[in-house]
C-alpha cells in the first residue's frame, strides 16, 4: 500500500534554479495539499487542490506554483529557487467523503537551496 | 483569524512520568482537532482526532486528549512516558472554508518531547 509518495526525497539546488516536486497518491483522494515545515513554525500550507484541474493558495504561496492535471498527482514548482525556500516539503491528501477528515501524509522532500 | 498555539516548544520528562503537551486553538466555528507525531526524518503520523463526538479521545501508543470548549484547549496526555515517545508533536485544527467543507488543516509550531532515563 503506497499511500502518498513524494519524489525526490532530497535535493540541493542553486539559487535561481528551478525544480518540480511530485506528489502521487493511489487512494483516489480528491483533496491534495502541499506544506512546508520549518523549525519552530510547524507546517504551513503552500497550495492545495480540491479536485483535478483546481488549485488554491494557502498561507505561504509566494514563489511556488502548482498543477493538478491528473487526480492522482499534485506538482509543486519552484521557478527560481531562493535560500528562503530551504525547507522540508510535505504532501498530503484526503477524501471529502471521509467523515473523520483523515489526512494521509507523504514522507517529505528535504530541499536545500544554496 | 483561526490559529493554533502549542505552549512550550520543548518538553522534557523522565521515563515513567506523566506527559502533558498543551494546545489551544482560536476559531469562530466548531473545529476538528488532531494530534500528529513526527519521528526524526519521517513524515507525520496521526495520533488521535476529535471530530465532535466524545470529548475525551483515545489514540495510539497510550495517548489521549480532551476537548474543552470553554478553555479552547485540546491538550495531549500520556500517563507514563516511554523512551520511544521522544519525537515532535503537532496539534492541528481544521475549519470550514469557502469550498463548502473542512478542507484546510492548520498546524501549531510543534513541541519536541524528550524522555530521559
Short mmCIF file of C-alpha atoms in Angstrom, two decimals:
data_model
loop_
_atom_site.label_atom_id
_atom_site.label_comp_id
_atom_site.label_asym_id
_atom_site.label_seq_id
_atom_site.Cartn_x
_atom_site.Cartn_y
_atom_site.Cartn_z
CA UNK A 1 0.00 0.00 0.00
CA UNK A 2 1.85 3.07 -1.30
CA UNK A 3 -0.43 5.84 0.02
CA UNK A 4 1.22 9.19 -0.71
CA UNK A 5 4.59 9.11 -2.48
CA UNK A 6 6.85 12.13 -2.81
CA UNK A 7 9.76 12.40 -5.19
CA UNK A 8 12.55 13.26 -4.85
CA UNK A 9 13.34 12.69 -1.17
CA UNK A 10 16.34 15.01 -1.16
CA UNK A 11 17.52 17.77 -3.44
CA UNK A 12 20.11 20.53 -3.42
CA UNK A 13 19.51 23.49 -5.72
CA UNK A 14 21.50 26.56 -6.56
CA UNK A 15 19.83 29.94 -6.19
CA UNK A 16 17.83 30.71 -9.30
CA UNK A 17 17.41 27.13 -10.45
CA UNK A 18 14.00 25.62 -10.97
CA UNK A 19 12.57 22.26 -10.00
CA UNK A 20 9.34 20.35 -9.60
CA UNK A 21 8.34 18.22 -6.65
CA UNK A 22 5.96 15.39 -7.41
CA UNK A 23 3.27 14.05 -5.12
CA UNK A 24 1.39 10.93 -6.16
CA UNK A 25 -1.44 9.22 -4.28
CA UNK A 26 -3.12 5.94 -5.09
CA UNK A 27 -6.15 6.29 -2.81
CA UNK A 28 -8.38 8.16 -5.25
CA UNK A 29 -8.43 11.18 -2.92
CA UNK A 30 -9.99 14.40 -4.17
CA UNK A 31 -8.13 16.83 -1.93
CA UNK A 32 -4.37 17.30 -2.02
CA UNK A 33 -2.10 19.73 -0.17
CA UNK A 34 1.46 20.98 -0.13
CA UNK A 35 3.01 22.08 3.18
CA UNK A 36 6.44 23.30 4.13
CA UNK A 37 7.97 22.58 7.53
CA UNK A 38 10.45 24.93 9.12
CA UNK A 39 11.93 24.73 12.64
CA UNK A 40 9.72 26.41 15.22
CA UNK A 41 6.99 27.17 12.70
CA UNK A 42 5.20 23.88 12.30
CA UNK A 43 3.75 23.09 8.91
CA UNK A 44 2.44 25.90 6.75
CA UNK A 45 0.11 25.40 3.83
CA UNK A 46 1.53 26.47 0.47
CA UNK A 47 -1.19 25.47 -2.00
CA UNK A 48 -4.00 22.99 -2.11
CA UNK A 49 -6.39 21.40 -4.58
CA UNK A 50 -9.94 20.16 -4.13
CA UNK A 51 -10.06 18.28 -7.41
CA UNK A 52 -8.47 17.65 -10.76
CA UNK A 53 -7.82 20.92 -12.57
CA UNK A 54 -8.34 23.10 -9.48
CA UNK A 55 -5.80 24.78 -7.20
CA UNK A 56 -5.92 27.41 -4.49
CA UNK A 57 -3.44 29.42 -2.44
CA UNK A 58 -2.63 28.62 1.14
CA UNK A 59 -0.78 30.64 3.77
CA UNK A 60 2.61 30.95 2.03
CA UNK A 61 2.12 30.64 -1.76
CA UNK A 62 4.67 33.19 -2.97
CA UNK A 63 7.48 31.71 -5.06
CA UNK A 64 5.59 28.49 -5.75
CA UNK A 65 3.26 27.24 -8.44
CA UNK A 66 1.20 24.07 -8.54
CA UNK A 67 -0.69 21.97 -11.02
CA UNK A 68 -3.24 19.17 -10.71
CA UNK A 69 -3.63 17.85 -14.24
CA UNK A 70 -4.39 14.33 -13.04
CA UNK A 71 -6.36 13.44 -9.95
CA UNK A 72 -3.60 11.30 -8.51
CA UNK A 73 -0.78 13.83 -8.96
CA UNK A 74 -0.11 17.22 -7.41
CA UNK A 75 3.02 19.02 -8.60
CA UNK A 76 4.80 21.82 -6.74
CA UNK A 77 7.09 24.02 -8.79
CA UNK A 78 9.81 26.46 -7.84
CA UNK A 79 10.56 28.69 -10.82
CA UNK A 80 13.56 30.47 -9.33
CA UNK A 81 14.72 28.93 -6.09
CA UNK A 82 15.80 31.14 -3.20
CA UNK A 83 17.61 30.20 0.03
CA UNK A 84 14.41 31.07 1.92
CA UNK A 85 12.81 28.07 0.27
CA UNK A 86 15.16 25.69 2.03
CA UNK A 87 12.71 23.52 3.92
CA UNK A 88 11.12 20.12 4.22
CA UNK A 89 8.08 19.81 1.98
CA UNK A 90 5.18 17.52 2.77
CA UNK A 91 2.32 16.48 0.57
CA UNK A 92 -0.97 15.26 1.99
CA UNK A 93 -4.26 14.02 0.64
CA UNK A 94 -7.74 13.10 1.82
CA UNK A 95 -11.17 12.31 0.54
CA UNK A 96 -14.04 14.73 1.18
CA UNK A 97 -16.27 11.79 1.97
CA UNK A 98 -14.07 10.87 4.93
CA UNK A 99 -16.26 11.92 7.85
CA UNK A 100 -13.25 11.83 10.13
CA UNK A 101 -11.27 14.15 7.86
CA UNK A 102 -8.24 11.88 7.93
CA UNK A 103 -5.22 13.24 6.13
CA UNK A 104 -2.52 10.95 4.71
CA UNK A 105 0.96 12.46 4.56
CA UNK A 106 3.93 11.61 2.41
CA UNK A 107 7.37 11.11 3.92
CA UNK A 108 8.65 14.52 2.80
CA UNK A 109 11.18 16.11 0.46
CA UNK A 110 14.17 17.82 2.02
CA UNK A 111 15.20 20.74 -0.19
CA UNK A 112 18.31 22.84 0.30
CA UNK A 113 18.87 25.98 -1.76
CA UNK A 114 22.46 27.27 -1.72
CA UNK B 1 -8.27 34.51 12.22
CA UNK B 2 -8.08 30.85 13.09
CA UNK B 3 -4.92 29.74 14.82
CA UNK B 4 -3.31 27.05 16.92
CA UNK B 5 -0.91 27.65 19.78
CA UNK B 6 1.26 24.99 21.33
CA UNK B 7 2.68 26.09 24.66
CA UNK B 8 6.27 25.00 25.06
CA UNK B 9 8.49 24.24 22.10
CA UNK B 10 10.45 21.73 24.18
CA UNK B 11 9.21 19.45 26.95
CA UNK B 12 11.43 17.08 28.88
CA UNK B 13 10.16 14.30 31.14
CA UNK B 14 11.57 11.28 32.91
CA UNK B 15 10.70 7.80 31.74
CA UNK B 16 7.52 6.76 33.54
CA UNK B 17 6.40 10.32 34.23
CA UNK B 18 3.23 11.98 33.00
CA UNK B 19 3.38 13.57 29.57
CA UNK B 20 1.35 16.77 29.07
CA UNK B 21 1.58 18.69 25.80
CA UNK B 22 -0.57 21.79 25.56
CA UNK B 23 -2.61 23.01 22.62
CA UNK B 24 -5.03 25.94 22.42
CA UNK B 25 -6.98 26.98 19.37
CA UNK B 26 -8.82 30.02 18.18
CA UNK B 27 -11.87 29.63 15.99
CA UNK B 28 -15.22 31.24 15.34
CA UNK B 29 -16.69 27.93 14.14
CA UNK B 30 -16.61 24.44 15.65
CA UNK B 31 -13.21 22.94 14.99
CA UNK B 32 -11.99 19.44 14.33
CA UNK B 33 -8.74 18.83 16.21
CA UNK B 34 -5.83 16.49 15.65
CA UNK B 35 -2.55 15.47 17.20
CA UNK B 36 0.24 14.22 14.95
CA UNK B 37 3.62 12.75 15.86
CA UNK B 38 6.78 13.04 13.80
CA UNK B 39 9.78 10.83 14.46
CA UNK B 40 13.19 12.00 13.18
CA UNK B 41 13.42 12.12 9.39
CA UNK B 42 9.92 10.75 8.97
CA UNK B 43 6.53 12.06 7.93
CA UNK B 44 3.57 12.79 10.16
CA UNK B 45 1.56 10.05 11.81
CA UNK B 46 -1.89 10.64 13.23
CA UNK B 47 -2.09 10.04 16.98
CA UNK B 48 -5.72 10.93 17.59
CA UNK B 49 -8.51 13.21 16.46
CA UNK B 50 -11.59 14.98 17.78
CA UNK B 51 -14.46 15.24 15.33
CA UNK B 52 -17.36 16.38 17.55
CA UNK B 53 -18.13 13.03 19.12
CA UNK B 54 -16.76 12.15 22.58
CA UNK B 55 -14.73 14.97 24.10
CA UNK B 56 -12.16 12.54 25.56
CA UNK B 57 -10.34 10.95 22.68
CA UNK B 58 -8.03 7.95 22.94
CA UNK B 59 -5.32 7.44 20.37
CA UNK B 60 -2.44 5.16 19.60
CA UNK B 61 0.52 4.39 21.86
CA UNK B 62 -1.45 5.18 25.04
CA UNK B 63 -2.04 8.86 24.28
CA UNK B 64 -5.30 10.66 24.88
CA UNK B 65 -6.61 14.21 24.61
CA UNK B 66 -9.63 16.06 25.94
CA UNK B 67 -11.52 18.72 24.01
CA UNK B 68 -12.53 21.55 26.33
CA UNK B 69 -14.63 24.10 24.51
CA UNK B 70 -14.76 26.52 27.44
CA UNK B 71 -10.96 26.62 27.55
CA UNK B 72 -10.48 26.28 23.77
CA UNK B 73 -7.97 23.57 24.53
CA UNK B 74 -7.03 20.11 23.31
CA UNK B 75 -4.13 19.01 25.50
CA UNK B 76 -2.36 15.71 24.85
CA UNK B 77 -1.53 13.41 27.74
CA UNK B 78 0.04 10.05 28.45
CA UNK B 79 0.18 8.64 31.99
CA UNK B 80 3.63 7.11 31.71
CA UNK B 81 6.30 8.22 29.25
CA UNK B 82 8.41 5.73 27.37
CA UNK B 83 11.75 6.34 25.71
CA UNK B 84 10.14 5.61 22.35
CA UNK B 85 7.79 8.60 22.81
CA UNK B 86 10.64 11.01 22.11
CA UNK B 87 9.54 12.86 18.98
CA UNK B 88 7.97 16.09 17.80
CA UNK B 89 4.24 16.51 18.31
CA UNK B 90 1.97 18.77 16.34
CA UNK B 91 -1.51 19.94 17.20
CA UNK B 92 -3.68 20.80 14.21
CA UNK B 93 -7.16 22.13 13.54
CA UNK B 94 -9.36 22.15 10.54
CA UNK B 95 -12.03 24.72 9.81
CA UNK B 96 -14.75 25.21 7.28
CA UNK B 97 -13.63 27.39 4.40
CA UNK B 98 -15.01 28.55 1.10
CA UNK B 99 -15.34 25.32 -0.81
CA UNK B 100 -18.05 24.10 1.49
CA UNK B 101 -16.19 21.72 3.72
CA UNK B 102 -13.49 21.29 6.29
CA UNK B 103 -10.59 21.15 3.89
CA UNK B 104 -7.78 23.25 5.36
CA UNK B 105 -5.54 21.91 8.13
CA UNK B 106 -3.65 24.43 10.26
CA UNK B 107 -0.74 23.31 12.41
CA UNK B 108 0.79 24.56 15.60
CA UNK B 109 4.54 25.19 15.78
CA UNK B 110 5.21 21.82 17.36
CA UNK B 111 6.52 20.56 20.70
CA UNK B 112 9.62 18.44 20.87
CA UNK B 113 9.34 15.83 23.60
CA UNK B 114 12.49 14.46 25.20
CA UNK B 115 12.32 11.45 27.50
CA UNK B 116 15.27 10.77 29.76
CA UNK B 117 16.02 7.70 31.87
#
